[in-house]
PDB file of C-alpha atoms in Angstrom:
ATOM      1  CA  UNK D   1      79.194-106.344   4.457  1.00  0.00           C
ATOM      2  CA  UNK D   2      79.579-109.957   5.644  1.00  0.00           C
ATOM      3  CA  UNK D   3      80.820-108.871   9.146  1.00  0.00           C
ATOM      4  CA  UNK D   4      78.097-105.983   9.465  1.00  0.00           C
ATOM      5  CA  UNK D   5      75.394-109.095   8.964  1.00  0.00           C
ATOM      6  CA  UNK D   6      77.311-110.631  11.404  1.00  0.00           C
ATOM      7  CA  UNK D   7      77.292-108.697  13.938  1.00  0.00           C
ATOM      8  CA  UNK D   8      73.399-107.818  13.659  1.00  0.00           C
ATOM      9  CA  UNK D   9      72.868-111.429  13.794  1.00  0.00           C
ATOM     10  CA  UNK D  10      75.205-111.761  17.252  1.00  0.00           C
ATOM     11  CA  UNK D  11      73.304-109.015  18.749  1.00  0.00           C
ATOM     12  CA  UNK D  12      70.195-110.458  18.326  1.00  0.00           C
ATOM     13  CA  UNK D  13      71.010-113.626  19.455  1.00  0.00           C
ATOM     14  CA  UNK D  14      70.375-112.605  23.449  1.00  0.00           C
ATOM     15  CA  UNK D  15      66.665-112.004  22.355  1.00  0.00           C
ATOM     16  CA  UNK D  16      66.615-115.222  20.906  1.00  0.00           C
ATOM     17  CA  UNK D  17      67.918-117.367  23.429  1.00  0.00           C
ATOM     18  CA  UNK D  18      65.217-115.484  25.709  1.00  0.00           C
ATOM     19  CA  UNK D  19      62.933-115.987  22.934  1.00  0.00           C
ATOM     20  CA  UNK D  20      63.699-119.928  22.795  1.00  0.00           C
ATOM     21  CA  UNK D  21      63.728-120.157  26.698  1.00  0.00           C
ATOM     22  CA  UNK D  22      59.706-118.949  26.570  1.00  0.00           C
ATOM     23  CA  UNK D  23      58.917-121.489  23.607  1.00  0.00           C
ATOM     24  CA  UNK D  24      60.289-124.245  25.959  1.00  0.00           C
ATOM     25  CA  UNK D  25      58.394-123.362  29.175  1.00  0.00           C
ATOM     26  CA  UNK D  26      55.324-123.660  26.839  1.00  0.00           C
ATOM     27  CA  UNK D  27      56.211-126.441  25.303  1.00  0.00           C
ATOM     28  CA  UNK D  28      56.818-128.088  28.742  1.00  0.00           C
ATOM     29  CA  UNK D  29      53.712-126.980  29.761  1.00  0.00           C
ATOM     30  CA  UNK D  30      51.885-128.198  26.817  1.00  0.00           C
ATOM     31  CA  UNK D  31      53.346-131.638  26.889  1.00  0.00           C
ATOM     32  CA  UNK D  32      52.594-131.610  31.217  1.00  0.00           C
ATOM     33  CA  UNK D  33      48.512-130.912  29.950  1.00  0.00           C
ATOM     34  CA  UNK D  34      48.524-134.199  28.097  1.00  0.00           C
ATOM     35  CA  UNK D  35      47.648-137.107  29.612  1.00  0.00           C
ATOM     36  CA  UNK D  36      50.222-140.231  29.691  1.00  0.00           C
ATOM     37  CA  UNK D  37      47.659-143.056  28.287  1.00  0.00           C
ATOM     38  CA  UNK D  38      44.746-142.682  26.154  1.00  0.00           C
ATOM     39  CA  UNK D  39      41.795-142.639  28.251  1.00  0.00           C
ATOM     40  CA  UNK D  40      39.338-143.608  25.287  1.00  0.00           C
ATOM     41  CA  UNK D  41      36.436-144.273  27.379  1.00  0.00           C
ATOM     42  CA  UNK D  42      36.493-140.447  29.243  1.00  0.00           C
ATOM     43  CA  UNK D  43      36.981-138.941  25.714  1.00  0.00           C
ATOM     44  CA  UNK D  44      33.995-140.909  24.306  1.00  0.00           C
ATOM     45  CA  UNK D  45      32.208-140.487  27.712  1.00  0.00           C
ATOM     46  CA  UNK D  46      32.523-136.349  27.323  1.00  0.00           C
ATOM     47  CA  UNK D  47      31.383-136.730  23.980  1.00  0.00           C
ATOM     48  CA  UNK D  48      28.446-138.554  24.540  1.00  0.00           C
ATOM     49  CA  UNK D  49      27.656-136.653  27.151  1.00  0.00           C
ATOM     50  CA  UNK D  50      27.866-133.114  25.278  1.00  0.00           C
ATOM     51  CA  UNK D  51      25.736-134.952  22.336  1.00  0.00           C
ATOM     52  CA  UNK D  52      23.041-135.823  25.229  1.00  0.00           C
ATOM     53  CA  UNK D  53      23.518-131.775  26.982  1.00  0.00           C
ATOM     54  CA  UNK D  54      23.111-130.768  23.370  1.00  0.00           C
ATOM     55  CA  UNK D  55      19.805-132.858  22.276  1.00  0.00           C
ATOM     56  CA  UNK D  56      21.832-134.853  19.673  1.00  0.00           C
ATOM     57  CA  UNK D  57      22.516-138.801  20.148  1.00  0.00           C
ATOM     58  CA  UNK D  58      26.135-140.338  19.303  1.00  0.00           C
ATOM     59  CA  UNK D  59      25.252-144.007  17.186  1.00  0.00           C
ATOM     60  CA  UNK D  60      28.512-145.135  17.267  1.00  0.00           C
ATOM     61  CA  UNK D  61      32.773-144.337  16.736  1.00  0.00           C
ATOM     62  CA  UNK D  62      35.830-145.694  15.244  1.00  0.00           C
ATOM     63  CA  UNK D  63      39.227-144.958  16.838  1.00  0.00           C
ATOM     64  CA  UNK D  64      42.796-145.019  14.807  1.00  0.00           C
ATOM     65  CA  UNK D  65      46.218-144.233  16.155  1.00  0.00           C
ATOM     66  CA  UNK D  66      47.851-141.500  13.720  1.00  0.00           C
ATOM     67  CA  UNK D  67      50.699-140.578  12.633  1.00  0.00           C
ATOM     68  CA  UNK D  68      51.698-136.891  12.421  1.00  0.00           C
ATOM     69  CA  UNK D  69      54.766-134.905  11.999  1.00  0.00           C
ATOM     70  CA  UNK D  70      56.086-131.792  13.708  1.00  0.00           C
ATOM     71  CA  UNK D  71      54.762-132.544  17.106  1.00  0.00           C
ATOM     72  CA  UNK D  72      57.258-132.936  20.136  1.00  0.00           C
ATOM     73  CA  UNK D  73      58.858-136.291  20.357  1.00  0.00           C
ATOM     74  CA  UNK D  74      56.735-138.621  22.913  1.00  0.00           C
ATOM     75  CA  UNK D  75      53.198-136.630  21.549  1.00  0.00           C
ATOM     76  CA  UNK D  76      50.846-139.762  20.088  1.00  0.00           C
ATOM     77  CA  UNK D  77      47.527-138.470  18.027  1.00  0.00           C
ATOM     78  CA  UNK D  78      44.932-140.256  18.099  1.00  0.00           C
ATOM     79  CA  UNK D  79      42.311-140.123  15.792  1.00  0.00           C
ATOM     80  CA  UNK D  80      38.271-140.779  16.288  1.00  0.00           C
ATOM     81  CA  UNK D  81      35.097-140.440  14.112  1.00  0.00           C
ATOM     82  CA  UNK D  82      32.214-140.286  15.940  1.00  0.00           C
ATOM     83  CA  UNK D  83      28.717-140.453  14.113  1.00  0.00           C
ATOM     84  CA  UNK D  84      26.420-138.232  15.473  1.00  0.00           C
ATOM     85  CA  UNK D  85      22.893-137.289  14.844  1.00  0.00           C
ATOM     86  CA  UNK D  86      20.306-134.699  15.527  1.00  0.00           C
ATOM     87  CA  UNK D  87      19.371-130.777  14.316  1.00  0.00           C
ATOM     88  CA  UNK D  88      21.526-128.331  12.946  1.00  0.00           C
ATOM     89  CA  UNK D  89      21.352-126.759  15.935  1.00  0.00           C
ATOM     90  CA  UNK D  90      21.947-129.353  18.249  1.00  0.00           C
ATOM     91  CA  UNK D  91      25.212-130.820  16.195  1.00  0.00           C
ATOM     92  CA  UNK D  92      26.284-126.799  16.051  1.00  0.00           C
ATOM     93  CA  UNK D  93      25.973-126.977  19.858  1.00  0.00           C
ATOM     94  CA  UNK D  94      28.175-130.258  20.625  1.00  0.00           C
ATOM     95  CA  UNK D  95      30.495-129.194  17.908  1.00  0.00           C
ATOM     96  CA  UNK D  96      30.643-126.297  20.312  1.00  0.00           C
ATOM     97  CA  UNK D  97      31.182-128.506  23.625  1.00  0.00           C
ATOM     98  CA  UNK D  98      33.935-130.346  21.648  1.00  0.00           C
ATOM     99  CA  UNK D  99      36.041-127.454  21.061  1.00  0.00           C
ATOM    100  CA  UNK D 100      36.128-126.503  24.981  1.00  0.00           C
ATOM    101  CA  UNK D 101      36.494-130.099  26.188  1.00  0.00           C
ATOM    102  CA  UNK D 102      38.876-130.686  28.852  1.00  0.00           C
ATOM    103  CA  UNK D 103      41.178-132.813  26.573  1.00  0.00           C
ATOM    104  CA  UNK D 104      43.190-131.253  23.798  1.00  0.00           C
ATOM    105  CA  UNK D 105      41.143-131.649  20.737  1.00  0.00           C
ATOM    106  CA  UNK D 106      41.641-131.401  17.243  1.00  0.00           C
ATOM    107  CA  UNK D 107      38.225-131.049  15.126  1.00  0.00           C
ATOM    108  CA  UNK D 108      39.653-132.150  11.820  1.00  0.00           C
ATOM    109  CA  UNK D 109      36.156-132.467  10.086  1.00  0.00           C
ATOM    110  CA  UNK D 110      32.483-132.855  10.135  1.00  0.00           C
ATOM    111  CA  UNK D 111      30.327-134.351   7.355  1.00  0.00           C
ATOM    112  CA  UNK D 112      26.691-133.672   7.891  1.00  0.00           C
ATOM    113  CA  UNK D 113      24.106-135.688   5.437  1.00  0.00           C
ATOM    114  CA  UNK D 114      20.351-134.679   5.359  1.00  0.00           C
ATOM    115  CA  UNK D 115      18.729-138.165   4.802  1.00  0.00           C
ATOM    116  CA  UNK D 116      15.326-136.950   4.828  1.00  0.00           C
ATOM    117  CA  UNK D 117      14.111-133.081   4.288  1.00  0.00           C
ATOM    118  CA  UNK D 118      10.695-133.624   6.297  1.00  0.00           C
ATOM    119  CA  UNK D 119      10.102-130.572   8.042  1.00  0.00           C
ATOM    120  CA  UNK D 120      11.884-127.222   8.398  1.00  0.00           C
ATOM    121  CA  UNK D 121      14.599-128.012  11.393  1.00  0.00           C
ATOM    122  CA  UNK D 122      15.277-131.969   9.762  1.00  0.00           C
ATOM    123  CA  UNK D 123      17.371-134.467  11.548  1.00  0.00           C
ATOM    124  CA  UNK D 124      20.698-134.192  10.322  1.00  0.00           C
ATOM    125  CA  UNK D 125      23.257-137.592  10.818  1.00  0.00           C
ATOM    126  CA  UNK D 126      26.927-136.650  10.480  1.00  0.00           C
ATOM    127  CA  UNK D 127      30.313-137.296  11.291  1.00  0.00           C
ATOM    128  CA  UNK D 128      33.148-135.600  13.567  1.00  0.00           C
ATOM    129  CA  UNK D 129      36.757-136.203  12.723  1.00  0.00           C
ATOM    130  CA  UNK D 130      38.772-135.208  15.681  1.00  0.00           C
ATOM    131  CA  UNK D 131      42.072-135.876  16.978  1.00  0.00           C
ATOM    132  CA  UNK D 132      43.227-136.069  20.817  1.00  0.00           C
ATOM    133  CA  UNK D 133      47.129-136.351  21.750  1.00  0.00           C
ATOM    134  CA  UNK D 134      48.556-138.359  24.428  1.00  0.00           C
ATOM    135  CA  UNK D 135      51.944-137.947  25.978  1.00  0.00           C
ATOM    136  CA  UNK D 136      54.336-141.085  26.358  1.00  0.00           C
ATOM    137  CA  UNK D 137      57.487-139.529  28.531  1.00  0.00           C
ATOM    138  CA  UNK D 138      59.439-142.648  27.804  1.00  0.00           C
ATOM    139  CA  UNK D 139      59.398-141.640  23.789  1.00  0.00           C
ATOM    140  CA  UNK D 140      59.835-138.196  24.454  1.00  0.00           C
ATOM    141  CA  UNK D 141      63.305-138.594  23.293  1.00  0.00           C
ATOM    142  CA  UNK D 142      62.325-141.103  20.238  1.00  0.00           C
ATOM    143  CA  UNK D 143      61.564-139.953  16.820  1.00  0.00           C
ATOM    144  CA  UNK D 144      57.966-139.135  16.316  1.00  0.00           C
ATOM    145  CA  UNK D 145      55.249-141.500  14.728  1.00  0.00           C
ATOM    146  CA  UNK D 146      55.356-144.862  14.561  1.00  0.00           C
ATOM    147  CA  UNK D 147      52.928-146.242  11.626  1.00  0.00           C
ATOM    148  CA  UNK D 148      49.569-145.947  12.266  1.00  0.00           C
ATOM    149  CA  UNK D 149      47.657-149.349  12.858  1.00  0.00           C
ATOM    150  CA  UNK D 150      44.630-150.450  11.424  1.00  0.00           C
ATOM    151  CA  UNK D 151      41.201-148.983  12.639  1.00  0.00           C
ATOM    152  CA  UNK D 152      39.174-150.002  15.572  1.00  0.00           C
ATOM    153  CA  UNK D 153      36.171-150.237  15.800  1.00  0.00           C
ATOM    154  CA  UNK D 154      33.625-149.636  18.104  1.00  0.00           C
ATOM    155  CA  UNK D 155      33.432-150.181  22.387  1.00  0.00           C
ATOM    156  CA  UNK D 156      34.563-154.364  21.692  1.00  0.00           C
ATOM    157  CA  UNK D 157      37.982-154.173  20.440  1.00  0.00           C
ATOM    158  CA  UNK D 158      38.566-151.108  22.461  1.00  0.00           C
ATOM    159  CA  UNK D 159      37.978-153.473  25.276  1.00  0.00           C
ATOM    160  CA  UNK D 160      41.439-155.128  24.856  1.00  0.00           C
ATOM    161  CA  UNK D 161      43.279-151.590  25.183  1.00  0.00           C
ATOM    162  CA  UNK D 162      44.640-151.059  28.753  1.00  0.00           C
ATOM    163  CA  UNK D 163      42.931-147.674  28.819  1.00  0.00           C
ATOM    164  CA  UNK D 164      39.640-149.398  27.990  1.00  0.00           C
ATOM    165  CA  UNK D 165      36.752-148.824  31.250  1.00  0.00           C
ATOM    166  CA  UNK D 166      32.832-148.717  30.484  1.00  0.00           C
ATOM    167  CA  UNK D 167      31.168-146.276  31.004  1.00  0.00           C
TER     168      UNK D 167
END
């Protein structure tokens, strides 16, 4: 019995390596997507930008590095909060924008709070937990996450990070 499992595993093991060989070429292709630094200012920029398209206003954001397991070594999340505000409909839309924005985006979680109900269709002030990656090819072959620093907040200590243009 042990050789017949054996032998079904060793002929399966051609569709496998094929198998493996297509998971890498995506993988590779994933990791070539990602951009090499963080770029917080275009991120923000696009989202303030699809807030404005959508008739909602972003008040301000708060920026993390993260750590995260199972992602290819090299692969750094980071994590933002943006507060937004505006309609239902008009935090639906950007929520919308965000998911087809040209960075790889995580939307981890939105919090919407009605401060006031004064009319049917009430401005609504919320937040949006995303996540973007960046790809380092120098730690590709490192183990992933180092531990995640303390928050950042806001455009003025973002404008000590490399990445860091206005916008």
């Amino acid at each position: 019995a042990h050789v017949a499992v054996m032998r079904s595993n060793a002929a399966q093991l051609p569709t496998l390596r094929e198998e493996v060989a297509k998971l890498k070429v995506q993988q590779d292709e994933f990791l070539a997507a990602l951009p090499q630094t963080a770029n917080y200012y275009r991120i923000l920029d696009e989202v303030r930008l699809n807030a404005a398209a959508a008739g909602a206003s972003m008040s301000s954001f708060n920026v993390t590095n993260a750590t995260a397991t199972n992602l290819p070594g090299g692969v750094r999340p980071i994590n933002l909060n943006v507060n937004v505000s505006g309609t239902f409909g008009q935090l639906f839309q950007l929520l919308r924008s965000v998911e087809t924005m040209s960075r790889f985006t995580n939307v981890n979680n939105v919090s919407l709070q009605l401060p006031q109900a004064d009319s049917f269709d009430p401005s609504l002030e919320g937040t949006l937990a995303l996540t973007v990656y960046t790809f380092d090819p120098a730690q590709a072959s490192a183990p992933a996450a180092k531990p995640a620093r303390a928050a950042t907040q806001g455009a003025l200590a973002l404008k000590d990070d490399p990445d860091w243009k206005e916008f």
